[in-house]
Short mmCIF file of C-alpha atoms in Angstrom, two decimals:
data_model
loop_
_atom_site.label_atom_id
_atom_site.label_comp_id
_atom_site.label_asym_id
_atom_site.label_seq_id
_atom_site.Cartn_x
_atom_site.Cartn_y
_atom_site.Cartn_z
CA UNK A 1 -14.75 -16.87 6.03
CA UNK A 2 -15.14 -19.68 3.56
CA UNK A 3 -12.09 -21.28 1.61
CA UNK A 4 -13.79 -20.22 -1.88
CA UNK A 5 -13.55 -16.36 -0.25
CA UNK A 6 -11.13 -14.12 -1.95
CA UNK A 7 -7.85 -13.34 -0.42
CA UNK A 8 -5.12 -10.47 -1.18
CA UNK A 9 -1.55 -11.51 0.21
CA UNK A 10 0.26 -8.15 0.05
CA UNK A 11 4.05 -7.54 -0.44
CA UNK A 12 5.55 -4.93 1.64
CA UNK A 13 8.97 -3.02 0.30
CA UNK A 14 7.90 -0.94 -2.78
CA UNK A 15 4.20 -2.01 -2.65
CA UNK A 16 3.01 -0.95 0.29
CA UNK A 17 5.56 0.71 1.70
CA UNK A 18 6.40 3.57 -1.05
CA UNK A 19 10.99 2.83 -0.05
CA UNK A 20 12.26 2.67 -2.91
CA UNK A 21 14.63 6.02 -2.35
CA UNK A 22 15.74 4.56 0.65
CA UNK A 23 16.52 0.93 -1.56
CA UNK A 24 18.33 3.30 -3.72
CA UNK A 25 19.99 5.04 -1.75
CA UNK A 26 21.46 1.75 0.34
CA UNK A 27 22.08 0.11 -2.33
CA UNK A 28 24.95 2.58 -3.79
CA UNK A 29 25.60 2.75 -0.47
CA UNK A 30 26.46 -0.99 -0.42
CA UNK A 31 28.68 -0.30 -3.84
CA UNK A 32 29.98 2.02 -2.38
CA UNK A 33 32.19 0.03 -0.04
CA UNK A 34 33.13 -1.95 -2.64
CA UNK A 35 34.40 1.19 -5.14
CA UNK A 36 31.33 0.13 -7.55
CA UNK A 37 29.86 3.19 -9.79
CA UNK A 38 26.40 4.18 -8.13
CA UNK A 39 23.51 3.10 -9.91
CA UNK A 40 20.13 5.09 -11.06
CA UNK A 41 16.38 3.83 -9.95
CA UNK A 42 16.04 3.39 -14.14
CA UNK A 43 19.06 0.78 -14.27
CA UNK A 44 17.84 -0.42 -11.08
CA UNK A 45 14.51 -1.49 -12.22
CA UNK A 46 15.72 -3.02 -15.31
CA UNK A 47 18.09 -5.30 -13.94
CA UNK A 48 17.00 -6.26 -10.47
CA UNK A 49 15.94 -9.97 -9.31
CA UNK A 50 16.29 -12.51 -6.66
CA UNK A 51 18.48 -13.79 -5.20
CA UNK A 52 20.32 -10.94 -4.44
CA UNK A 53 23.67 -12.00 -5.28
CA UNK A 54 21.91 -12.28 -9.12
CA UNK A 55 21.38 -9.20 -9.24
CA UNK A 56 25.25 -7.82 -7.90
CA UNK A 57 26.56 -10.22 -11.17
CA UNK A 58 24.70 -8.38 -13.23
CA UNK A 59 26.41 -5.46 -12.53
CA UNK A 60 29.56 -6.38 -11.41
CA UNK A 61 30.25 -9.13 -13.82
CA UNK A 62 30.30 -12.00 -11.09
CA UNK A 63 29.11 -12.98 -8.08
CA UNK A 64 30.55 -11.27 -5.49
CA UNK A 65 32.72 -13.41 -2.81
CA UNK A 66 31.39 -14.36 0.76
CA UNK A 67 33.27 -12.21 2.47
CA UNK A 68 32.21 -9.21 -0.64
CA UNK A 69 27.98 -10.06 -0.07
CA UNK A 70 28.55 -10.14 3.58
CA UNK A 71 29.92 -6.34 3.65
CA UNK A 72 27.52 -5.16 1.12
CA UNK A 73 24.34 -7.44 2.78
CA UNK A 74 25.16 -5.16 6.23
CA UNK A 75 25.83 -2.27 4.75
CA UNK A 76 22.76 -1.93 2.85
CA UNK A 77 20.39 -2.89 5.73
CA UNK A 78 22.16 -0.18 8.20
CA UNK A 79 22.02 2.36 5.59
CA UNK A 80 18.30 1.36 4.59
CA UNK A 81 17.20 1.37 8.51
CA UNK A 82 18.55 4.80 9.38
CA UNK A 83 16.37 5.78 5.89
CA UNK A 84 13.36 4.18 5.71
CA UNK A 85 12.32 6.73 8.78
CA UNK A 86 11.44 9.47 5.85
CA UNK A 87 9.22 6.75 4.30
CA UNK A 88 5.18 6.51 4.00
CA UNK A 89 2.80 4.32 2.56
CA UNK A 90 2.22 4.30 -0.90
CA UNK A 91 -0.76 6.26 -2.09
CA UNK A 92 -3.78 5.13 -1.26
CA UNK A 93 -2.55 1.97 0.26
CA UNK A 94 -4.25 2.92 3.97
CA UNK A 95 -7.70 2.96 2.24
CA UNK A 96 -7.39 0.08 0.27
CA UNK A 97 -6.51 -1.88 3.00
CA UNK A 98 -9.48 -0.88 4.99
CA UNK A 99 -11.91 -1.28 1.72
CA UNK A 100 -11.39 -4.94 1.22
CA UNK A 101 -11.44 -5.17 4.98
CA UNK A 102 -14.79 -3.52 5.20
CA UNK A 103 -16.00 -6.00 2.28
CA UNK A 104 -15.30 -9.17 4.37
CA UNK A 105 -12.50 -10.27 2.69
CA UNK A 106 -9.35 -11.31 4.11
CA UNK A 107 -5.77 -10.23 3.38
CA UNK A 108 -2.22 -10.81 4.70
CA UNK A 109 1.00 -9.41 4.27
CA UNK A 110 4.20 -11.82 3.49
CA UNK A 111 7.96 -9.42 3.33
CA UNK A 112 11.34 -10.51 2.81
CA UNK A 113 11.81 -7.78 5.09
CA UNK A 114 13.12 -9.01 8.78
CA UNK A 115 10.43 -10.07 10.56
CA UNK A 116 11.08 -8.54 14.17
CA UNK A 117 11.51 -5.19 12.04
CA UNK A 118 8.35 -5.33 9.80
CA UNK A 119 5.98 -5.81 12.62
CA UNK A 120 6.43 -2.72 14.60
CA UNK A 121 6.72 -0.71 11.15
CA UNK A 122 3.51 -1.90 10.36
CA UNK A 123 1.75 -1.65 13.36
CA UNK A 124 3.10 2.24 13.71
CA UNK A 125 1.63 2.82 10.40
CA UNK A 126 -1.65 1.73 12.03
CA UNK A 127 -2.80 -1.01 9.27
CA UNK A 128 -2.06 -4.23 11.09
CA UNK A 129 -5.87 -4.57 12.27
CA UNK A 130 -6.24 -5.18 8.25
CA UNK A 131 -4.46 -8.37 8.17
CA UNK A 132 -5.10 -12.00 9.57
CA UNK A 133 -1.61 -12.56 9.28
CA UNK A 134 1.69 -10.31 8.56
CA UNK A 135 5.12 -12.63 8.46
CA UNK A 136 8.52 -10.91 7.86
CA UNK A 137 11.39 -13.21 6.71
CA UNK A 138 13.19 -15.37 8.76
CA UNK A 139 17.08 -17.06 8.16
CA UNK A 140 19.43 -15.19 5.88
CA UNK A 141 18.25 -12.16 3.34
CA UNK A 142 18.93 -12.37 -0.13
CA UNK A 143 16.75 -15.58 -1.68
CA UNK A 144 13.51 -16.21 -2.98
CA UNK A 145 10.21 -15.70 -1.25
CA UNK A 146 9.14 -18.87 -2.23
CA UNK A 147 9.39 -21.26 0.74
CA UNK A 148 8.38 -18.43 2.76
CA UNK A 149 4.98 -17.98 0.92
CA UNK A 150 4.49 -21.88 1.31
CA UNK A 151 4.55 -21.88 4.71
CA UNK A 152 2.42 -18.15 5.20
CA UNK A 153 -0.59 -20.01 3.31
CA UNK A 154 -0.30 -23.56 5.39
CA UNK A 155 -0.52 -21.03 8.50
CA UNK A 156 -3.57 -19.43 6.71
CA UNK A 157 -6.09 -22.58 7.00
CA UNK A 158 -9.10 -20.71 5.85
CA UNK A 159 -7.40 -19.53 2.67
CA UNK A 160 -7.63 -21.59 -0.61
CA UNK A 161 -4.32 -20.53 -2.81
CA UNK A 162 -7.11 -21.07 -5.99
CA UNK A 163 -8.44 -17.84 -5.03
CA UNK A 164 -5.51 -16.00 -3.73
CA UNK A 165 -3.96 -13.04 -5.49
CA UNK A 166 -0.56 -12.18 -4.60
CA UNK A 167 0.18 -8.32 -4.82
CA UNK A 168 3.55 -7.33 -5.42
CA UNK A 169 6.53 -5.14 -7.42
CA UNK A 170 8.58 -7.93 -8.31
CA UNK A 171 8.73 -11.18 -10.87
CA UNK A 172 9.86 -13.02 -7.31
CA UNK A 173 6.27 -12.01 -6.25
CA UNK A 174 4.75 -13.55 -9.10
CA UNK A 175 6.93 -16.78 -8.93
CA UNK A 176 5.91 -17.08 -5.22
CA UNK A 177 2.57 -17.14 -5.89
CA UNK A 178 2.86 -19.34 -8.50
CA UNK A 179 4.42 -22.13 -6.23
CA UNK A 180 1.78 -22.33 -4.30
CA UNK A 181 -1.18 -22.57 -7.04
CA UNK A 182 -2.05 -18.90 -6.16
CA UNK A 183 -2.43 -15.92 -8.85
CA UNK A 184 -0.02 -12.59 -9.14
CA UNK A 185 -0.80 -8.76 -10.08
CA UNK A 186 2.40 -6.85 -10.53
CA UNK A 187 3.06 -3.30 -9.80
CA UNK A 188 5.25 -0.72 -11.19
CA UNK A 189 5.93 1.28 -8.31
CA UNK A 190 8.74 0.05 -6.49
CA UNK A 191 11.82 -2.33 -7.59
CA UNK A 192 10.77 -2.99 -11.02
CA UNK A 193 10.36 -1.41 -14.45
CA UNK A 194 7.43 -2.37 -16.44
CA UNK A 195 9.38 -4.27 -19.31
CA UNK A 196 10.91 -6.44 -16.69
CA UNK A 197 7.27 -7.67 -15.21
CA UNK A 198 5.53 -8.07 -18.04
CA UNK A 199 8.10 -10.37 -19.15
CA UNK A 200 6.39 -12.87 -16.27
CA UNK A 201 3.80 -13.32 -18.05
CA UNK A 202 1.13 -12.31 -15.47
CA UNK A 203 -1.39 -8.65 -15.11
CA UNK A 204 1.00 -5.58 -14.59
CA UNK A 205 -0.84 -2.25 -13.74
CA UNK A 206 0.27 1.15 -12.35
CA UNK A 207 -1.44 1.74 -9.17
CA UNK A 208 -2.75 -0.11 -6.28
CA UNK A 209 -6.16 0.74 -6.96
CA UNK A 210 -5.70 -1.31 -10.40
CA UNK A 211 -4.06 -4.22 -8.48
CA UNK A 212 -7.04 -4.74 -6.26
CA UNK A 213 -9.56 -4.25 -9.34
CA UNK A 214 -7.74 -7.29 -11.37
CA UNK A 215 -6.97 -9.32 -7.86
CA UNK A 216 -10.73 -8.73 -7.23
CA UNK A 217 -11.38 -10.21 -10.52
CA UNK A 218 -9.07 -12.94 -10.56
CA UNK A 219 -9.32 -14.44 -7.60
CA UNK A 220 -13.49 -14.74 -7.31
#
């Protein structure tokens, strides 16, 4: 595979991996603990970002304390573990993956989502064969994928970020792949509404199908 080949990094949580019930559902479970209202997938999607704690101001009116994040940090990823058992794979995703395969071109797949977790979740879904690379976050949860997409591509010598299209469901997505001189196609499906993502300024489409027709496009 040549550098000037077109590459699809892939997010994971509520692009691949169709959770967003389970995000939901941890999340109120997280205010919960802290006697905050629960809140719907619509106000969800309209006020989520990264980092984290951003997103708890919004609806809280401040950042929560140390001590406040730390509670609601563990209670959301027990909650979201015991859950995210009744998940699948978004639509369509399995065939996708195996399409672009099939065409010779490469993909990877770069989560916020604890690394020693997201392999075997992968792997039992039976996609990792797809990928030349799958990386799950490492250090604390809550901040930008960023620095972690910086140092997926260095690992990814063959890949040229001028002809990489990021695919994920959030703006952090898009300003991830924008860090490293690669492209973004946003999706609706998981943790944001469309008004939020087209306020990046970057292609925002419905399905996955869509994604991989624009990425396609962009990144040749």
């Amino acid at each position: 595979m040549g550098k000037s080949a077109a590459h699809i990094v892939w997010d994971w949580n509520g692009t691949l991996f169709h959770d967003i019930d389970a995000i939901i559902g941890a999340t109120n479970a997280a205010f919960g603990e802290l006697g905050l209202e629960p809140i719907t997938l619509e106000r969800y999607r309209a006020l989520y970002c990264v980092p984290v704690p951003k997103f708890y101001e919004r609806l809280m009116g401040r950042l929560p304390t140390d001590v406040e994040w730390e509670v609601m940090d563990e209670v959301f990823h027990r909650y979201y573990a015991e859950h995210r058992v009744t998940c699948g794979l978004t639509d369509g995703a399995a065939e996708l993956l195996a399409d672009w395969r099939s065409a010779g071109r490469s993909q990877s797949l770069l989560s916020m989502y604890v690394h020693e977790e997201l392999v075997p979740l992968v792997r039992g879904f039976g996609i990792e064969p797809h990928f030349i690379r799958v990386d799950g976050r490492t250090g604390p949860s809550g901040g930008s994928k960023a620095e972690h997409m910086v140092r997926h591509l260095k690992a990814l010598s063959a890949v040229d970020p001028e002809h990489t299209v990021v695919i994920g469901d959030a703006a952090d997505d898009a300003v991830a792949a924008l860090h490293v001189g690669a492209r973004a196609v946003l999706y609706t499906g998981g943790s944001h509404g469309r008004a939020s993502l087209e306020e990046v300024g970057v292609p925002v489409v419905d399905t996955l199908a869509e994604a991989v027709e624009v990425a396609q496009q962009m990144a040749a």
